[in-house]
């Protein structure tokens, strides 16, 4: 099939595999973080790790919007349906994310809460129009990819003067998260371990909106190679090769592998739309990264009536992760799923304890679902990851 | 007792009437519904006797029985509806033992307010499916629940059938070295259903593959009685069915992704929705596990049958009590094919 099959061709994969083997310097160890859950998914689903040399390690980054949402925000969402009795519209993955006390949207739905799974924010708007006597809240999450549709739906609701619709905005931004991972410059927690990363496979869909430009400062400031990488398996392999070449040559630039969708400037119409409706939050909590300044968006005062946080006077909830859950460390690449005592014992996709096991894009779910068959993979330890102090 | 003609002077108003509580009360309204709708279309000698049960003779040998509750939204979908599905589903469950299905029963749970016109359409479809399959519905039951306590209509069907001699097909019979075959393209039913769900309308030419597979099975067991496993990969899709069989038989499996037939439109829809066709439901496909020396014969038989034209050998069984199902990907890597966990949910970005 056009645009799919040609990015999954086995002959090209074999060729790339051979070129990567020739290009890597045998004494060197390459630590490549794939930022996005989409990349993690592709690496496991297509068995890419088996096609690259052992001294190239993929470190699974925090780019899964479900995984990085802190427990407190899920608790907030549960309050909306259980206390304020709203119709809560959300993307599918969020339904199973554990909140405090192992509650989840899926569970409260079973007890009668009105939680609806939608594919597009426009569906939430439709539900609001149909249920004029009820409050309808769209639980908006995601990186820059899913932000423009949220902005659009708020503008549309405003144009229609819909008075029963609001948005619980949890949109987060990619570049500040990357800064936080490598620099931890914004974090005063001196005990927080970081991981050595030589290069980043940068977000693909996110970059189609924001372009490659926003990563340029990052690459220069932290001396890291960045390649904006598509989500198809050949994209991932090609990008890994480009990173390896940069690292060999001591370059730290932003290169674009995903040229079929991403430009330097990105989608300026979408950026303008977002800027019109949403603005930076001073700080936002990320699961695994803690409070990260300027890393999320909120609804502008001009659209305050559509801001669920204001409308329902939602409190900031500080909730802790489940005891023993290593999601925070896994999301920073410091630990691997197999280092977590809960992995595969009490934490499975059927009974997730942490967010990394919920979403198919989460590192734990990918390990469990695709990697469990090799006992070797199970026994694998976090080789190549050196810990240092921030 | 035979049903009297013109027992009800005013005929059931099917066009614009709905189910109400009297249709389940056991009284005259229920009798009229049965006579003018169920018996009218599903008509056969057993139903006409109007007993609470059907008595029939059976030949000697092993008999199988299977029951299946059908709940589906939407009730009408491209390629079928809950009526035809309720006939095909149970016939297939019976047939997966290698048996020839003989008779069906049907239990209807109707929600107050359900349009009689929709009920008629569903019963006509059931009758057509049963008649085409040659497996009549010979006894049934109707209940009505209050508005809000059902989802329009639920249909439970039960089927009985006879297993031919020397056929012992069971999910625990897979052995190392066996070949794994599938009778055609996977994921069509699930994608057809999703394409017409209220919140997710997209245009596709894909139709549900809902079909009765017993004639295909009959052709297969007639020439190769020694088939080890048969199963229809319905909910949970091919991946879940193979995991069930691997676990029951305590064996491992290796699949070849490039050999698994998937229609292009299904691949496209799954890509768009972030789903994996391996986990999408089928209602007219079967998985067959057999000795390697029988695989080519069975493949030829399947491909010669109208419901098996796209049949393919998709993998093999190996020796591993851990029961892992693995797949050699199109890309050249290997990965595990796990059970479906929870519901398959669309990804966010």
CSV table of N, CA, C and O in Angstrom, one decimal, chain A residues 100-137:
chain,number,residue,atom,x,y,z
A,100,UNK,N,-5.5,7.8,41.6
A,100,UNK,CA,-5.2,7.4,43.0
A,100,UNK,C,-6.1,6.3,43.4
A,100,UNK,O,-7.3,6.2,43.0
A,101,UNK,N,-5.6,5.4,44.3
A,101,UNK,CA,-6.4,4.2,44.7
A,101,UNK,C,-6.8,3.3,43.6
A,101,UNK,O,-7.8,2.6,43.7
A,102,UNK,N,-6.0,3.2,42.6
A,102,UNK,CA,-6.2,2.3,41.4
A,102,UNK,C,-7.5,2.5,40.8
A,102,UNK,O,-8.1,1.6,40.1
A,103,UNK,N,-8.1,3.7,41.0
A,103,UNK,CA,-9.3,4.0,40.3
A,103,UNK,C,-9.0,4.4,38.8
A,103,UNK,O,-7.8,4.6,38.5
A,104,UNK,N,-9.9,4.4,37.9
A,104,UNK,CA,-9.7,4.9,36.6
A,104,UNK,C,-11.0,5.3,35.9
A,104,UNK,O,-12.1,5.0,36.5
A,105,UNK,N,-10.9,6.0,34.8
A,105,UNK,CA,-12.1,6.4,34.1
A,105,UNK,C,-12.9,5.2,33.7
A,105,UNK,O,-14.2,5.3,33.8
A,106,UNK,N,-12.3,4.2,33.3
A,106,UNK,CA,-13.0,3.0,32.9
A,106,UNK,C,-13.8,2.4,34.1
A,106,UNK,O,-14.9,1.9,33.9
A,107,UNK,N,-13.2,2.4,35.3
A,107,UNK,CA,-13.9,1.9,36.4
A,107,UNK,C,-15.1,2.8,36.8
A,107,UNK,O,-16.2,2.2,37.1
A,108,UNK,N,-14.9,4.1,36.8
A,108,UNK,CA,-16.1,4.9,37.2
A,108,UNK,C,-17.2,4.9,36.2
A,108,UNK,O,-18.3,5.0,36.5
A,109,UNK,N,-16.7,4.6,34.9
A,109,UNK,CA,-17.7,4.5,33.9
A,109,UNK,C,-18.6,3.2,34.2
A,109,UNK,O,-19.8,3.3,34.0
A,110,UNK,N,-18.0,2.2,34.6
A,110,UNK,CA,-18.7,0.9,34.9
A,110,UNK,C,-19.7,1.2,36.0
A,110,UNK,O,-20.8,0.5,36.1
A,111,UNK,N,-19.4,2.1,36.9
A,111,UNK,CA,-20.3,2.4,38.0
A,111,UNK,C,-21.3,3.5,37.6
A,111,UNK,O,-22.1,4.0,38.4
A,112,UNK,N,-21.3,3.9,36.3
A,112,UNK,CA,-22.4,4.8,35.9
A,112,UNK,C,-22.0,6.2,35.5
A,112,UNK,O,-22.8,6.9,35.0
A,113,UNK,N,-20.7,6.5,35.6
A,113,UNK,CA,-20.3,7.9,35.2
A,113,UNK,C,-20.3,7.9,33.7
A,113,UNK,O,-20.1,6.9,33.0
A,114,UNK,N,-20.6,9.1,33.2
A,114,UNK,CA,-20.7,9.3,31.7
A,114,UNK,C,-19.4,9.7,31.1
A,114,UNK,O,-19.1,10.9,31.0
A,115,UNK,N,-18.6,8.7,30.7
A,115,UNK,CA,-17.3,8.9,30.1
A,115,UNK,C,-17.4,8.4,28.7
A,115,UNK,O,-17.8,7.2,28.5
A,116,UNK,N,-17.1,9.2,27.7
A,116,UNK,CA,-17.2,8.8,26.3
A,116,UNK,C,-15.9,8.9,25.6
A,116,UNK,O,-15.1,9.8,25.7
A,117,UNK,N,-15.6,7.8,24.9
A,117,UNK,CA,-14.4,7.7,24.1
A,117,UNK,C,-14.6,8.4,22.8
A,117,UNK,O,-15.6,8.1,22.1
A,118,UNK,N,-13.8,9.3,22.4
A,118,UNK,CA,-13.9,10.0,21.1
A,118,UNK,C,-12.6,9.9,20.3
A,118,UNK,O,-11.6,9.6,20.8
A,119,UNK,N,-12.8,10.2,19.0
A,119,UNK,CA,-11.6,10.2,18.1
A,119,UNK,C,-11.2,11.6,17.8
A,119,UNK,O,-10.0,11.8,17.4
A,120,UNK,N,-12.1,12.5,17.9
A,120,UNK,CA,-11.8,13.9,17.5
A,120,UNK,C,-12.5,14.8,18.5
A,120,UNK,O,-13.6,14.6,18.9
A,121,UNK,N,-11.8,16.0,18.8
A,121,UNK,CA,-12.5,16.9,19.7
A,121,UNK,C,-13.8,17.4,19.2
A,121,UNK,O,-14.7,17.8,19.9
A,122,UNK,N,-13.9,17.4,17.8
A,122,UNK,CA,-15.2,17.8,17.2
A,122,UNK,C,-16.4,16.9,17.7
A,122,UNK,O,-17.5,17.3,17.8
A,123,UNK,N,-16.0,15.6,18.0
A,123,UNK,CA,-17.1,14.7,18.5
A,123,UNK,C,-17.6,15.2,19.9
A,123,UNK,O,-18.8,15.1,20.2
A,124,UNK,N,-16.7,15.8,20.7
A,124,UNK,CA,-17.1,16.3,22.0
A,124,UNK,C,-18.0,17.5,21.8
A,124,UNK,O,-19.0,17.6,22.5
A,125,UNK,N,-17.7,18.3,20.8
A,125,UNK,CA,-18.6,19.4,20.5
A,125,UNK,C,-20.0,18.9,20.1
A,125,UNK,O,-21.0,19.5,20.5
A,126,UNK,N,-20.0,17.9,19.3
A,126,UNK,CA,-21.3,17.3,18.8
A,126,UNK,C,-22.1,16.8,20.1
A,126,UNK,O,-23.3,17.0,20.2
A,127,UNK,N,-21.4,16.2,21.0
A,127,UNK,CA,-22.1,15.6,22.2
A,127,UNK,C,-22.6,16.8,23.0
A,127,UNK,O,-23.7,16.7,23.5
A,128,UNK,N,-21.9,17.9,23.1
A,128,UNK,CA,-22.3,19.1,23.8
A,128,UNK,C,-23.6,19.7,23.2
A,128,UNK,O,-24.5,20.1,23.9
A,129,UNK,N,-23.6,19.7,21.8
A,129,UNK,CA,-24.8,20.3,21.2
A,129,UNK,C,-26.0,19.4,21.4
A,129,UNK,O,-27.1,19.9,21.6
A,130,UNK,N,-25.8,18.1,21.5
A,130,UNK,CA,-26.9,17.2,21.7
A,130,UNK,C,-27.4,17.1,23.1
A,130,UNK,O,-28.5,16.6,23.4
A,131,UNK,N,-26.6,17.5,24.1
A,131,UNK,CA,-26.9,17.4,25.5
A,131,UNK,C,-26.9,18.8,26.1
A,131,UNK,O,-26.1,19.0,27.1
A,132,UNK,N,-27.7,19.7,25.7
A,132,UNK,CA,-27.7,21.1,26.1
A,132,UNK,C,-27.9,21.2,27.6
A,132,UNK,O,-27.5,22.2,28.2
A,133,UNK,N,-28.6,20.2,28.2
A,133,UNK,CA,-28.9,20.3,29.7
A,133,UNK,C,-27.8,19.7,30.5
A,133,UNK,O,-27.9,19.7,31.7
A,134,UNK,N,-26.7,19.3,29.9
A,134,UNK,CA,-25.6,18.7,30.7
A,134,UNK,C,-24.3,19.4,30.4
A,134,UNK,O,-24.1,20.0,29.3
A,135,UNK,N,-23.4,19.4,31.4
A,135,UNK,CA,-22.0,20.0,31.1
A,135,UNK,C,-21.2,18.9,30.4
A,135,UNK,O,-21.2,17.8,30.8
A,136,UNK,N,-20.6,19.3,29.3
A,136,UNK,CA,-19.7,18.4,28.6
A,136,UNK,C,-18.3,19.0,28.6
A,136,UNK,O,-18.0,20.1,28.3
A,137,UNK,N,-17.4,18.1,29.1
A,137,UNK,CA,-16.0,18.5,29.2
A,137,UNK,C,-15.1,17.6,28.3
A,137,UNK,O,-15.2,16.4,28.3
